Coordinates of C-alpha atoms in Angstrom, one line a residue:
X4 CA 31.0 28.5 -22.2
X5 CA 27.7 28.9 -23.0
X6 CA 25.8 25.9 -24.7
X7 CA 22.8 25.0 -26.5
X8 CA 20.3 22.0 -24.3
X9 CA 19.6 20.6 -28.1
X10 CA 22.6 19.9 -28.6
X11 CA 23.9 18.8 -25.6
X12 CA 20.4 16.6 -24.7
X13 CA 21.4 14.9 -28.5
X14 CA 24.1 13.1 -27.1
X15 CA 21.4 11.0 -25.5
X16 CA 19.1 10.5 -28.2
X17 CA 18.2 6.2 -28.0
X18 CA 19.2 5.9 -24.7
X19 CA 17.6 5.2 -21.7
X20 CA 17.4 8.3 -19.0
X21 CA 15.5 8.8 -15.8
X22 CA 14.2 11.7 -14.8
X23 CA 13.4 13.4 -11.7
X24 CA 10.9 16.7 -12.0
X25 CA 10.7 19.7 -9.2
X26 CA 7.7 20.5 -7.1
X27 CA 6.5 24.3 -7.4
X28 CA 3.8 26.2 -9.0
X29 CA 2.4 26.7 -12.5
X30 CA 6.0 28.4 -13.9
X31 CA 7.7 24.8 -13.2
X32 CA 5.1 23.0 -15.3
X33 CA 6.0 25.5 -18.1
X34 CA 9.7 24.3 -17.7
X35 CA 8.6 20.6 -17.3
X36 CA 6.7 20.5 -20.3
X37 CA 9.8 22.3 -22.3
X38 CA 11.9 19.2 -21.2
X39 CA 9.4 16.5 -22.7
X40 CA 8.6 18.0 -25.8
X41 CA 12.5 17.9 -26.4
X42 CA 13.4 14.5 -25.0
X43 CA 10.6 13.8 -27.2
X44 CA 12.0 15.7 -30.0
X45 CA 15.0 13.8 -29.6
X46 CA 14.3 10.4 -28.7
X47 CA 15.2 10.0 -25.6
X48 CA 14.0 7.3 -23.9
X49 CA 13.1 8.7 -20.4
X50 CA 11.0 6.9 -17.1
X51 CA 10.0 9.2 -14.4
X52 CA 10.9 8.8 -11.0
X53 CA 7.0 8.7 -9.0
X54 CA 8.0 11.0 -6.0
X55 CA 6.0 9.3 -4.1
X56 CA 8.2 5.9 -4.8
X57 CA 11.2 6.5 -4.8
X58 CA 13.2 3.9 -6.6
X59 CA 16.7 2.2 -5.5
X60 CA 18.9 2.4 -9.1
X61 CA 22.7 2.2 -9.7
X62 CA 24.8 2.8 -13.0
X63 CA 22.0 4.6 -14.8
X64 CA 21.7 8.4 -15.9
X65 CA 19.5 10.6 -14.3
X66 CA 18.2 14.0 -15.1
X67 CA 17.1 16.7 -12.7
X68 CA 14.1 19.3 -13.7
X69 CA 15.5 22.6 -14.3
X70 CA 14.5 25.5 -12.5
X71 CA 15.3 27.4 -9.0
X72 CA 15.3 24.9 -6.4
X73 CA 19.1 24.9 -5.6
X74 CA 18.6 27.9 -3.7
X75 CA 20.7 27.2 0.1
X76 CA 18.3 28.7 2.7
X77 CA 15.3 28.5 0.7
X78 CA 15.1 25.3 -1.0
X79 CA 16.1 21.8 -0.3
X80 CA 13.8 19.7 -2.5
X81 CA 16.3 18.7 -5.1
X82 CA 19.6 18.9 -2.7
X83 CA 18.2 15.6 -0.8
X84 CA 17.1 14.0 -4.3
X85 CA 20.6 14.5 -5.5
X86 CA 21.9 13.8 -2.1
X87 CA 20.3 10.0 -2.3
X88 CA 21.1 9.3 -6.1
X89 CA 25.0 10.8 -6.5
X90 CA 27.2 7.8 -5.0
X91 CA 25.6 5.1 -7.9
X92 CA 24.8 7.2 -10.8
X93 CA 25.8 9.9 -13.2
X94 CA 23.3 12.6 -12.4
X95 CA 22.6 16.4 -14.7
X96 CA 21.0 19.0 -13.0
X97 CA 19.2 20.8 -16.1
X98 CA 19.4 24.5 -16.5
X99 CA 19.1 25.8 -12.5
X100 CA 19.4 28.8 -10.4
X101 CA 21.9 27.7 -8.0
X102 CA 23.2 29.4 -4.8
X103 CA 25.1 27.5 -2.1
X104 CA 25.6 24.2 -1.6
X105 CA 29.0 24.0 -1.6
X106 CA 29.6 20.0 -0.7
X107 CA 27.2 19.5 -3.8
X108 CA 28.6 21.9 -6.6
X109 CA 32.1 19.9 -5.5
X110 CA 30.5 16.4 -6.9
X111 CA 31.3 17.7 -10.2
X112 CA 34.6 15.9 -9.1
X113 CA 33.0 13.2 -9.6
X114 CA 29.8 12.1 -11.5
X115 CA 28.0 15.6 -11.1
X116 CA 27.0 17.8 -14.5
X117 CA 25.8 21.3 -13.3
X118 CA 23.8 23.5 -16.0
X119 CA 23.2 27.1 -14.7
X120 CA 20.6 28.9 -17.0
X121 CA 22.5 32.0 -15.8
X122 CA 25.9 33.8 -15.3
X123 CA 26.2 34.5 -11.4
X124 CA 24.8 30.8 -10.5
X125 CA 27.8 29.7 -13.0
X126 CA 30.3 32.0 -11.5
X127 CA 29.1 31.3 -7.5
X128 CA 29.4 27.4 -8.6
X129 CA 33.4 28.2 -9.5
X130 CA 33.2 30.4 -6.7
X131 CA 32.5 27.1 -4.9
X132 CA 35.0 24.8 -6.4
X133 CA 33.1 23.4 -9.0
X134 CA 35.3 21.2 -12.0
X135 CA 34.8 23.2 -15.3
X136 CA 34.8 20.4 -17.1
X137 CA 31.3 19.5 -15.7
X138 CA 30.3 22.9 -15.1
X139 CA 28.1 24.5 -18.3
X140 CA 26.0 27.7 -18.8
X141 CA 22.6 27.6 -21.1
X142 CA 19.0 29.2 -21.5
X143 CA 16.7 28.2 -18.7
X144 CA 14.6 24.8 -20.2
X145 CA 11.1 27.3 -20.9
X146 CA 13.0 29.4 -24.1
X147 CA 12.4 25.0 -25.9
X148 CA 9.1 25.3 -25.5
X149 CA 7.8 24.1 -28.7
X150 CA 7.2 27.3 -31.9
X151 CA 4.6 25.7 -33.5
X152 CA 2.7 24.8 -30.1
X153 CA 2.8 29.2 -29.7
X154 CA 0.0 30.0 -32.5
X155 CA -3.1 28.8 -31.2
X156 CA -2.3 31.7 -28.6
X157 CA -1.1 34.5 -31.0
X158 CA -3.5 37.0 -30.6
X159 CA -4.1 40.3 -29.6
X160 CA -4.9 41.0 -26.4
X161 CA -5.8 44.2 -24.5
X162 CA -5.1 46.1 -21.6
X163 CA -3.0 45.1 -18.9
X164 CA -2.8 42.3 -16.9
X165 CA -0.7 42.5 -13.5
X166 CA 1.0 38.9 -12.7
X167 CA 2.7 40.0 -9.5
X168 CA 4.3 37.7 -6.8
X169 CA 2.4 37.1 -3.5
X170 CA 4.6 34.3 -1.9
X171 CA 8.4 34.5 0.0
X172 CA 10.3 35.2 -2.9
X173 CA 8.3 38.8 -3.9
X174 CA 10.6 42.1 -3.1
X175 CA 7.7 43.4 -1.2
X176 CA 9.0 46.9 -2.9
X177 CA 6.0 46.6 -5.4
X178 CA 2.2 47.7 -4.8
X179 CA 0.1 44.8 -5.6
X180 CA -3.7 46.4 -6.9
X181 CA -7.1 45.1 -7.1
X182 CA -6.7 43.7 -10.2
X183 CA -3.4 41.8 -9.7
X184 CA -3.9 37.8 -10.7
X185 CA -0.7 35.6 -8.9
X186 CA -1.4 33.2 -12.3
X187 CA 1.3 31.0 -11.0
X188 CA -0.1 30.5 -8.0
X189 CA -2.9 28.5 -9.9
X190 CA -1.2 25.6 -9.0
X191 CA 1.7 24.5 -6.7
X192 CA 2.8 21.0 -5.5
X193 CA 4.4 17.6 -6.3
X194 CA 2.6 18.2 -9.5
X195 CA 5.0 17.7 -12.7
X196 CA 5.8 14.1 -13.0
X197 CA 2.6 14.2 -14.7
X198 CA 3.1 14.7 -18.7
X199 CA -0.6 15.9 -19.5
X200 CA -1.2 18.4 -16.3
X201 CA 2.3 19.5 -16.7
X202 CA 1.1 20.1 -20.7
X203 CA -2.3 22.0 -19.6
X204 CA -1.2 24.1 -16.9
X205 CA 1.4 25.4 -19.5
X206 CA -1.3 25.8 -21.9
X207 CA -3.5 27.9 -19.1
X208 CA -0.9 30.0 -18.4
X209 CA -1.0 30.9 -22.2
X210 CA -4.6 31.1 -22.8
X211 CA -4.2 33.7 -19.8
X212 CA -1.7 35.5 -20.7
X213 CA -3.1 36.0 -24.2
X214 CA -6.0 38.2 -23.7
X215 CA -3.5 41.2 -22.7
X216 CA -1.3 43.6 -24.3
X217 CA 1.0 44.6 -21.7
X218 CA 1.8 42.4 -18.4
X219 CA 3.8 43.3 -15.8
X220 CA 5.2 40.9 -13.5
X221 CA 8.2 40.0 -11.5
X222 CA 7.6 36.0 -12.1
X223 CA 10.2 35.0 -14.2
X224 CA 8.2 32.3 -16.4
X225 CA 5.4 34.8 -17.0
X226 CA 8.1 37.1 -18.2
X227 CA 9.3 34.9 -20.8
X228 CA 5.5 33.1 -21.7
X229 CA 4.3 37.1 -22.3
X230 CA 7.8 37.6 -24.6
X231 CA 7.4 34.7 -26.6
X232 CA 3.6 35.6 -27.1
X233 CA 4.9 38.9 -27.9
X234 CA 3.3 41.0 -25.0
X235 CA 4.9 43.8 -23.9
X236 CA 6.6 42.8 -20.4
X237 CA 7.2 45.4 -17.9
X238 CA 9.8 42.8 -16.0
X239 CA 10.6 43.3 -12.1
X240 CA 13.3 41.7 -9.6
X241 CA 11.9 38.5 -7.2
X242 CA 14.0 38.9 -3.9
X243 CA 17.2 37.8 -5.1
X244 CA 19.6 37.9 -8.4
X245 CA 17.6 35.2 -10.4
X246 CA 15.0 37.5 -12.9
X247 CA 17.6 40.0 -13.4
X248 CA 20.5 37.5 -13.7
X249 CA 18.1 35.1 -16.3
X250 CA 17.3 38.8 -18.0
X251 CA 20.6 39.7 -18.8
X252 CA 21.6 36.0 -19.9
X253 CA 18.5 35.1 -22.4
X254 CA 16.0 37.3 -22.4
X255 CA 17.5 40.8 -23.4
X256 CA 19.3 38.7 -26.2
X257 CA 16.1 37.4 -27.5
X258 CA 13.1 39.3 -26.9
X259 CA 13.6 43.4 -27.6
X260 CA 9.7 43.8 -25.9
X261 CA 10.5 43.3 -22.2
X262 CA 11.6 46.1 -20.3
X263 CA 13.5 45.3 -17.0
X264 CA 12.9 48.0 -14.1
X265 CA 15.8 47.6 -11.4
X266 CA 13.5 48.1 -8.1
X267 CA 15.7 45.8 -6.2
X268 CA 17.5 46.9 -3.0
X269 CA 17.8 43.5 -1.5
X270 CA 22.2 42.3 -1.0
X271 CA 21.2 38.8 -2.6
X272 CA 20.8 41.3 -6.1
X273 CA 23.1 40.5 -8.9
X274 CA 25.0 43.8 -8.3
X275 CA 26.1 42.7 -4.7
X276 CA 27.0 39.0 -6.1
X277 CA 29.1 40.3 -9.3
X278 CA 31.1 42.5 -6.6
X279 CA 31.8 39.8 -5.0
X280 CA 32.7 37.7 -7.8
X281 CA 35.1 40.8 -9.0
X282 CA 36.9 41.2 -5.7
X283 CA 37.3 37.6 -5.8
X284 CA 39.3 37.7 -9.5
X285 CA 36.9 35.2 -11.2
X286 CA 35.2 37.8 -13.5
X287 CA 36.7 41.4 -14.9
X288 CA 34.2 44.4 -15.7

C-alpha cells in the first residue's frame, strides 16, 4: 500500500509535466523545494503553472504540491485548482493531508491519482469512495529533501528553541513563552512557484533551526527539519489528526530523537477518526 515518490515520480522521468505549487508559509517551501530537487533528480521535465495566470491546457499531466491543503472547512486553495483542471487532464495530487471532499476523492474514477502522506487521510479517502487503484499511501514530499544539501547545517546547537503555532490550526492547549519564534510564519503567501525563494526559505528554516539542541514545536515541517538535523524534537498535535497521523506513518519509523506528547483533546484527533474508521469495518485494531 505504501509506496516510495522515487519510484513512482520515475515513471515520468523525460516527459513533460506541469505543476501547480500550494500557497502557505515557510513549511510549504520546505515541501516545494523537496519536489524540485527530485523532478530534478529524475529528469522530469516540469513548467510551472504562474498562479497568477492561469493557463487553459487539455491532455497533459499535472502535478499538485503536496501538503495539507485538502482539508474541507479549512482549505479550498487546491479543491478549485483541481476543480478547473480535472475534466481535460490526468491530474496527481502529491503526498496530502486530505479530509473531506467527497465529489473530489470520487474523480479517482476517473483521471484522479490521490497520494496521502498518511494513514487516516488514506482510509477517510476509501471511507469516501475513492478507486484503490488510484488511491496510494507515501512519506509526505519534505523526508526527499536532498542528504547531501543537510551538512552545511550539521552542527551543534544549544539550548532550546520553541517553534510553536500562533495561527488557526494551534490546539491552543499549549503555553506559548517569551521566547517562542513562530519560524514558519516568516513567510506565507502565493510564494512557491518560485524555485530560488522556495530554495532559501528552506535553507532559513535550517540555518534557524541549527543553532539549537532541543526544539519543541507542534509544526509539522519543523518537526521533521529538527529530526533530519538531528535535534531532539519534543513534537505536539496542531488541531486536528495531521502531526500525529504523519508521526505515526514516517517519522517514528525514521527518526528515534522526536518524542510525540499526545496533548490533544480536539474530536478531529486521530483517535476519534480511527474509531470511526473501525466501526465502519475498513481498518481492524
Amino acid at each position: 500500500m505504501k509506496i516510495d515518490m522515487r519510484d513512482f515520480l520515475s515513471n515520468y522521468s523525460d516527459k513533460k509535466v506541469y505543476f501547480i505549487t500550494n500557497p502557505g508559509n515557510a513549511g510549504d517551501a520546505f515541501i516545494t523545494y523537496s519536489t524540485y530537487c527530485l523532478f530534478d533528480e529524475l529528469n522530469i521535465c516540469y513548467e510551472i503553472i504562474d498562479p497568477n495566470n492561469d493557463i487553459s491546457i487539455s491532455n497533459e499531466i499535472l502535478f499538485f504540491s503536496g501538503g495539507g491543503n485538502l482539508v474541507e472547512g479549512k482549505y479550498d486553495h487546491l479543491y478549485k485548482k483541481l476543480k478547473k483542471y480535472l475534466n481535460n487532464n490526468k491530474c496527481i495530487i502529491l503526498p496530502h493531508t486530505i479530509w473531506g471532499y467527497k465529489d473530489l476523492v470520487q474523480e479517482t474514477h476517473r483521471n484522479l491519482i490521490i497520494i496521502c502522506r498518511e494513514k487516516v487521510s488514506y482510509e477517510l479517502c476509501v471511507l469516501n469512495g475513492a478507486n484503490k487503484n488510484n488511491l496510494f499511501l507515501s512519506d509526505d514530499m519534505a523526508f526527499y529533501f536532498p542528504q547531501n544539501e543537510l551538512s552545511q547545517f550539521a552542527i551543534k546547537g544549544r539550548g532550546h528553541g520553541y517553534c510553536l503555532r500562533t495561527d488557526g490550526e494551534s490546539s491552543k492547549l499549549l503555553y506559548i513563552n517569551e521566547f517562542n519564534k513562530d519560524i514558519s510564519l516568516s513567510w506565507n503567501g502565493e510564494l512557491w512557484g518560485n524555485y530560488l525563494l522556495s530554495k532559501y526559505v528552506t535553507y532559513s528554516l535550517a540555518s534557524y533551526l541549527s543553532q539549537f539542541d532541543v526544539i519543541e514545536t507542534d509544526r509539522l515541517h519543523i518537526s521533521i527539519f529538527a529530526a533530519m538535523l538531528n535535534k531532539k524534537v519534543i513534537m505536539y498535535p496542531n488541531n486536528y489528526y495531521k502531526n500525529r497521523a504523519i508521526f505515526e506513518n514516517s517519522i517514528m519509523q525514521k527518526y528515534q530523537n522526536v518524542n510525540f506528547v499526545n496533548t490533544s483533546t480536539d474530536l478531529l484527533h486521530s483517535d476519534y477518526v480511527m474509531n470511526l474508521l473501525k466501526n465502519a469495518h475498513l481498518i481492524t485494531d
